[in-house]
XYZ file of C-alpha atoms in Angstrom:
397
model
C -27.922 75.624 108.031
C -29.322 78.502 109.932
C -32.721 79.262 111.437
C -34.554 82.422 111.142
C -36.378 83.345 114.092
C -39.144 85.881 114.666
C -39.374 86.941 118.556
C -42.777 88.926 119.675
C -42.090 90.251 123.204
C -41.095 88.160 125.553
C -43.699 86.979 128.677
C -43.398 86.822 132.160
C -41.662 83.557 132.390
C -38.971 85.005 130.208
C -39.300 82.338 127.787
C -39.794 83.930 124.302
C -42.298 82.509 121.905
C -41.343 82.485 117.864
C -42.044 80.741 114.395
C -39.367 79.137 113.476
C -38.680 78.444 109.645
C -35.420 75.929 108.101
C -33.372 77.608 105.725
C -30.091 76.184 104.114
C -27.308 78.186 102.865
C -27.997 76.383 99.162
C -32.253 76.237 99.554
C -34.902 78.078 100.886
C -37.549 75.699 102.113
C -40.812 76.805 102.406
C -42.460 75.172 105.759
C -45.335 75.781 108.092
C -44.337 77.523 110.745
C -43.929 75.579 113.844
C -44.788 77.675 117.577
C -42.467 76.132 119.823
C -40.945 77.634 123.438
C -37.723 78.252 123.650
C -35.264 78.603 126.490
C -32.548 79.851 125.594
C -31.881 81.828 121.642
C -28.992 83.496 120.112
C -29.487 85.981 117.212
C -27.680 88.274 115.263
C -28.628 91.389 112.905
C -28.665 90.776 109.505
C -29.085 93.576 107.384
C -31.635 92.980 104.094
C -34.086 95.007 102.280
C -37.094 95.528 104.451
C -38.245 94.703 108.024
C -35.114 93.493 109.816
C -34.415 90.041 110.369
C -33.259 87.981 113.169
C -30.883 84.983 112.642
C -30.713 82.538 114.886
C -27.163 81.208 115.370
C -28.372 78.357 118.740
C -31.172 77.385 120.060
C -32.840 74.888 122.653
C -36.164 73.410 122.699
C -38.005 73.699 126.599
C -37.947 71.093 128.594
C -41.827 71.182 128.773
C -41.879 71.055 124.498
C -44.495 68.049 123.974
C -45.568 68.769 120.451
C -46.251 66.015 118.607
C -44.552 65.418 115.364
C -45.917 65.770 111.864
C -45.509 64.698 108.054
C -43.395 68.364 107.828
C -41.077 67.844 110.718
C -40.315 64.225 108.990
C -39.902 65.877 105.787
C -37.545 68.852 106.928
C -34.192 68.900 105.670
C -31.827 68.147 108.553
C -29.179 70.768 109.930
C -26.171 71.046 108.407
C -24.204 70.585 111.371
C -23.842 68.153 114.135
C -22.396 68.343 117.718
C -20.777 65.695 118.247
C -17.711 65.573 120.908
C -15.051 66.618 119.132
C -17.193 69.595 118.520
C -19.458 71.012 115.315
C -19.001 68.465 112.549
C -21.277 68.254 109.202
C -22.999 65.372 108.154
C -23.483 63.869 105.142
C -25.618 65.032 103.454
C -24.511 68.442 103.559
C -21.148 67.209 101.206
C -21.603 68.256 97.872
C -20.576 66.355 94.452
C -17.256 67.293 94.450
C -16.360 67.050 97.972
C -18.247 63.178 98.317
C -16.149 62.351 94.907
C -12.808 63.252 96.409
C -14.028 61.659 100.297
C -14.353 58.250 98.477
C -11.673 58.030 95.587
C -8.889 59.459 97.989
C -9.940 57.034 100.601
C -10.176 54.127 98.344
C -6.389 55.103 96.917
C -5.092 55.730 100.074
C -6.358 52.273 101.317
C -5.178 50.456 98.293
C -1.530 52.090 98.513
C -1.648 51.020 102.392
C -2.324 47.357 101.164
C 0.539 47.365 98.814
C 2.811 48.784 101.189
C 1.745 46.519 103.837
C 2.644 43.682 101.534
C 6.012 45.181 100.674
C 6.786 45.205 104.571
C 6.376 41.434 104.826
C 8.204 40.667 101.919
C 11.675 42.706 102.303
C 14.144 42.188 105.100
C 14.138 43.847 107.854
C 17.623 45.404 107.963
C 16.824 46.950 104.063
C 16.645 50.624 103.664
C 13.162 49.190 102.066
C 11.275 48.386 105.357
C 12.375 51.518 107.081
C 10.931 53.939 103.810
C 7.730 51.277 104.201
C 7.294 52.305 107.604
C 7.692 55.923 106.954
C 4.756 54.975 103.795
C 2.719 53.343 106.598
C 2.555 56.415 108.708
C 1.876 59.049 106.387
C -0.845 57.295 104.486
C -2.424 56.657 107.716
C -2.155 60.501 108.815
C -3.665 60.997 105.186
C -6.579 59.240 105.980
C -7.605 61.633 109.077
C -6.716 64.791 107.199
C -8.565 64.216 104.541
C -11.677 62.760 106.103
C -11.411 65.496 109.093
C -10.870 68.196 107.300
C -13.734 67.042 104.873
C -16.178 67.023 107.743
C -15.171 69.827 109.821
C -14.070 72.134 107.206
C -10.158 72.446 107.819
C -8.788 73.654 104.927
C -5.334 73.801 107.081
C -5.526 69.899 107.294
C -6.578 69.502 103.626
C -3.832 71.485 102.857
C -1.177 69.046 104.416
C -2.646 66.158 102.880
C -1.918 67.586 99.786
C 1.777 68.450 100.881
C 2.475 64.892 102.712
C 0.540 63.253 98.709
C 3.334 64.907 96.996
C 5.765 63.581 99.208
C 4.367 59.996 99.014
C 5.001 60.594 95.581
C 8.688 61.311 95.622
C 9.411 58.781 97.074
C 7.934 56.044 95.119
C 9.150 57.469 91.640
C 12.464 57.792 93.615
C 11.974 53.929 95.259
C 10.757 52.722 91.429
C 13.395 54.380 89.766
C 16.288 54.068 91.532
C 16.497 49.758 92.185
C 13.782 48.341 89.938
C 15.009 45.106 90.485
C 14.281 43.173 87.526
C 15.135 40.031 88.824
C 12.306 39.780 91.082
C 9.248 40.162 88.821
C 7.164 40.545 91.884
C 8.412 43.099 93.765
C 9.012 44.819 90.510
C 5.263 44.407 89.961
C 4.047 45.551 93.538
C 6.303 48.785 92.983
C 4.797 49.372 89.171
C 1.210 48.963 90.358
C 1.681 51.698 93.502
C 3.144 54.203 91.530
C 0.715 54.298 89.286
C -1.926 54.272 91.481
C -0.492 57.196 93.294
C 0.410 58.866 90.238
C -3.093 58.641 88.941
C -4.160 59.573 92.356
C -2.386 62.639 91.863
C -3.365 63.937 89.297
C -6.842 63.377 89.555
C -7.642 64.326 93.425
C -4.652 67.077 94.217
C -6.324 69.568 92.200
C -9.750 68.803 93.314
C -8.174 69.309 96.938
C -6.357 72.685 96.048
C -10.125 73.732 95.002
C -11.708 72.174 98.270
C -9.054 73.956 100.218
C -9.191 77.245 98.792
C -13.225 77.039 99.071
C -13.397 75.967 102.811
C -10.414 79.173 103.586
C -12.782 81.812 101.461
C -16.209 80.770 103.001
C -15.757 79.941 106.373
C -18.813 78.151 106.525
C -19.039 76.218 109.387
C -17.001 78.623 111.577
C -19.907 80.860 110.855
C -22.172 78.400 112.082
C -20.123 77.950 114.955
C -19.623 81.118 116.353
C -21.556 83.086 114.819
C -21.158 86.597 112.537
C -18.783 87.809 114.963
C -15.203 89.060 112.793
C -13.003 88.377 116.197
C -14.264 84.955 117.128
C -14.024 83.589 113.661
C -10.625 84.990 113.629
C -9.772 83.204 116.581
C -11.662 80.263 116.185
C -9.620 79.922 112.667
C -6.528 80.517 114.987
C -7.630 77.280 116.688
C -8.227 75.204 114.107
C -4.880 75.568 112.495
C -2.759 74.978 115.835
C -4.900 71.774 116.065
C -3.449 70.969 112.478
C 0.080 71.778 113.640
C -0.128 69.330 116.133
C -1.268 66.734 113.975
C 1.547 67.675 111.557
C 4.155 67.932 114.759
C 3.237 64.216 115.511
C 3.353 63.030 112.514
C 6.751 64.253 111.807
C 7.818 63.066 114.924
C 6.838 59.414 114.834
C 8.579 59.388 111.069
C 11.677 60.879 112.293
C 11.545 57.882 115.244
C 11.103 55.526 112.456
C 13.814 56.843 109.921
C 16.688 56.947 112.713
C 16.127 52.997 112.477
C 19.219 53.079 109.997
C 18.955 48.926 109.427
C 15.054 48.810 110.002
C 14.908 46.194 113.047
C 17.058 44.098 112.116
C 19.602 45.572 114.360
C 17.818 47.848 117.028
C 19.839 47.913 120.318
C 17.813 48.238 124.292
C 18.405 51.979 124.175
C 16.958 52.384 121.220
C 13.626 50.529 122.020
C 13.673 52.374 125.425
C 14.328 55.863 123.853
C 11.094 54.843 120.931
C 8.688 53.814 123.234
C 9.218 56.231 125.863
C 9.332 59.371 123.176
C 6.215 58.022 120.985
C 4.184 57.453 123.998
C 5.532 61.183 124.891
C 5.127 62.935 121.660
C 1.655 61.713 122.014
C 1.018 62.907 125.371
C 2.534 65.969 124.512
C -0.030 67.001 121.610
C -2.818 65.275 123.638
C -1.964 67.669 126.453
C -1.985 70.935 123.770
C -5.612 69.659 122.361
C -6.903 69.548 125.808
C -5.371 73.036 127.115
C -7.031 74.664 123.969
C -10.077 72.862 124.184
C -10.819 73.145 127.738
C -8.755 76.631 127.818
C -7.050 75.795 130.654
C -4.038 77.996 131.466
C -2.122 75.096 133.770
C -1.712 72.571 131.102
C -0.398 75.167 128.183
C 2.173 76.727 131.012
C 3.071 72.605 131.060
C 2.684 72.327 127.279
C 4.862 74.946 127.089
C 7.334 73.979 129.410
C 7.988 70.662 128.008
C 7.918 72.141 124.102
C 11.933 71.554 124.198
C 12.301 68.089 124.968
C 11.159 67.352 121.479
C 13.737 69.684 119.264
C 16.571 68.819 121.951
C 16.176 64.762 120.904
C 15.852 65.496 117.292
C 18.356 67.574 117.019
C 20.429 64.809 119.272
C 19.390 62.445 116.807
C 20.299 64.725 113.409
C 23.972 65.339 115.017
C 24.310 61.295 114.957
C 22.700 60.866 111.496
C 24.438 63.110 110.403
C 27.752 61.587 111.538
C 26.806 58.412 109.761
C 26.046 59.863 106.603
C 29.763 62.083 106.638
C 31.350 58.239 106.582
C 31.223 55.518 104.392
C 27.944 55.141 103.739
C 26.727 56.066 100.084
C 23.891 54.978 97.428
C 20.866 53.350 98.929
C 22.211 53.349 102.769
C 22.503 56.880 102.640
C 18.834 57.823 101.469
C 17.770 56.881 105.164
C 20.264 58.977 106.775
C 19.578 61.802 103.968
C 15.848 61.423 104.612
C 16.083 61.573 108.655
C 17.540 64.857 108.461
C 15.528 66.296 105.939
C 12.668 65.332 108.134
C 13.950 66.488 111.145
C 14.584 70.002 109.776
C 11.009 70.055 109.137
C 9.953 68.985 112.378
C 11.845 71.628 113.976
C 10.535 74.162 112.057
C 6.845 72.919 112.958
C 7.901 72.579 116.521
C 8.390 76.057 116.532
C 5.249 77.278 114.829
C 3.419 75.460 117.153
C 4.750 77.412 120.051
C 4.222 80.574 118.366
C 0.603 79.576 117.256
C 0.222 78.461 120.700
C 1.101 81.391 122.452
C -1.482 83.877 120.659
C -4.522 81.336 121.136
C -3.715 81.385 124.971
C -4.340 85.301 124.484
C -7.791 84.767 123.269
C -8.411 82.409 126.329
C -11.550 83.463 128.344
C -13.207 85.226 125.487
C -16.227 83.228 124.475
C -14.608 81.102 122.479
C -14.859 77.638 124.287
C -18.780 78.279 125.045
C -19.627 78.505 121.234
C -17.031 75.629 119.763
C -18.170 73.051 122.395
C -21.148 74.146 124.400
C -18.891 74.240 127.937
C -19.615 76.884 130.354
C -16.840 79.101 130.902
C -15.506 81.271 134.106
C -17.959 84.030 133.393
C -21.550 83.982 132.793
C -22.324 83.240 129.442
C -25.194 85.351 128.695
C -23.665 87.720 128.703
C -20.894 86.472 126.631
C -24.299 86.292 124.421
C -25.839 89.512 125.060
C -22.025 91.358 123.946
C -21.862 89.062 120.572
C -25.894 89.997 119.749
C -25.052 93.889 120.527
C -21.689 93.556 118.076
């Protein structure tokens, strides 16, 4: 949604008086024009056929705005947009078909599969190569769950784009846990594993696609970057830049609380003090860690990414600690099912490492766009300069 704004000159009190009119980037609503005051507006050029016109990107009503409301101000379409404090998100109503068809079906299957798996957890031991992979299930369906509904409503197509990775993995490995010990002897456990496979294998097929589309879509358009920043090419470049390290984190913790989870050989059946230490203290640190690396980006602070950064090796140094002692196992006597956990820990592991290191290379280049205007239009904050002028340089560009 986007407002296009007609400014006469302005008057001696340096607050500018326009008509206002809604537009939406799918319909053009035709409204009375509303005179308002405003004390603060930021435009941009648009070039069209005709007198030239004047988009407005933000806005804020006067303090001093009494007007009362009409039938037309109940009836206008609401923005597209919301600022909420995570930043810009879009409501609603601004989903279309497709996008409100995969919201609800993949949360419905995601939330059905974490049900079944739930009940698996309860009903195998606790030493079984079973409970660990439920565990694993647990996480990743969870992390599902926030990529898909965040990068839904804020337009991620970096975090749609993982779901669909960590969906085909979920996959895997319940055609692999099906297939490999159906277990006809226990008709219910055989039944639990027949009914999630086929929910996630209809779940597939059905949504994965859709979410290829979605993803593609959000990448081309850029939509609500645009309405974040603005029609400036090198902050929508660089707010893009943000966005993705944001999903790298996500995907960095995510990888790292599996890879805690899969070391557990014999589930908890058999978890010694170190152990339990050496979990607690490196969830509640891998945690911390991204925590820290949402905050130095979001706040552009230059102290806590030179302590982000600083700290970025604790994390490959344990998991590759922990890989060298899988790996150990795994080189011994174990084989068939007690070797899928080892098999799986490293596998994992590898790809933790090599998000790890994205993330400090992703890192690094959004610290370079630090101070540039980026902050004030994402989340409103003041920055170190003034911002007008931040605004005056992005209307003149």
């Amino acid at each position: 949604t986007s407002l296009t704004v007609t400014i006469p000159t302005p008057h001696s009190a340096g607050l500018p008086n326009g008509l206002i009119y809604n537009c939406s980037s799918r319909t053009t609503y035709d409204t009375s024009p509303v005179l308002v005051n405003l004390c603060s507006v930021q435009v941009c050029l648009v070039p069209s056929f005709g007198p030239v016109r004047l988009i407005c990107l933000s806005y804020m009503m006067a303090d001093d705005e009494q007007r009362p409301r009409t039938i037309s101000d109940l009836t206008r379409p609401r923005h597209a947009t919301q600022q909420t404090a995570i930043g810009p998100t879009r409501s609603c109503g601004d989903l279309d078909k497709k996008e409100l068809f995969f919201l609800v079906s993949t949360i419905l299957a995601l939330l059905a599969t974490l049900g079944l798996t739930i009940y698996r957890l309860t009903s195998v031991a606790a030493g079984s190569a079973d409970f660990t992979f439920a565990l694993v299930l647990i996480i990743n369906t969870v992390a599902c769950l926030i990529f898909v509904v965040h990068g839904l409503m804020r337009e991620r197509p970096y975090e749609v784009a993982i779901f669909i990775i960590a969906d085909v993995i979920v996959l895997i490995y319940c055609i692999v846990n099906y297939a490999e010990k159906p277990r006809w002897d226990d008709p219910t456990e055989h039944a639990v594993k027949l009914v999630r496979l086929i929910l996630v294998v209809i779940f597939s097929v059905v949504c994965v696609p859709l979410a290829v589309y979605i993803t593609v879509s959000f990448y081309q358009s850029r939509n609500l970057i645009f309405r974040t920043v603005g029609a400036n090419a090198e902050l929508q470049d660089m707010c893009d830049l943000t966005f993705f390290n944001e999903a790298l984190l996500k995907l960095d913790f995510q990888l790292e609380l599996s890879m805690v989870v899969l070391v557990l050989n014999k589930g908890t059946a058999d978890v010694r003090t170190e152990d339990i230490i050496v979990l607690s203290v490196g969830t509640v640190f891998v945690l911390s860690w991204a925590l820290l690396g949402y905050l130095a980006m979001r706040f552009e602070n230059k102290v806590m990414v030179i302590i982000f950064l600083v700290l970025w090796w604790c994390e490959p140094a344990y998991i590759i600690y922990k890989m060298v002692d899988v790996a150990k196992l795994l080189h011994g006597k174990l084989t068939g099912e007690a070797a899928l956990v080892p098999a799986a820990a490293i596998a994992c592991g590898i790809a933790a490492c090599l998000v790890h290191s994205l993330v400090l290379m992703v890192t690094w280049r959004v610290w370079s766009n630090f101070g540039k205007g980026l902050k004030e239009k994402v989340y409103g904050q003041t920055g170190t300069g003034d911002r007008s002028k931040v605004v005056e340089e992005e209307t003149k560009t």
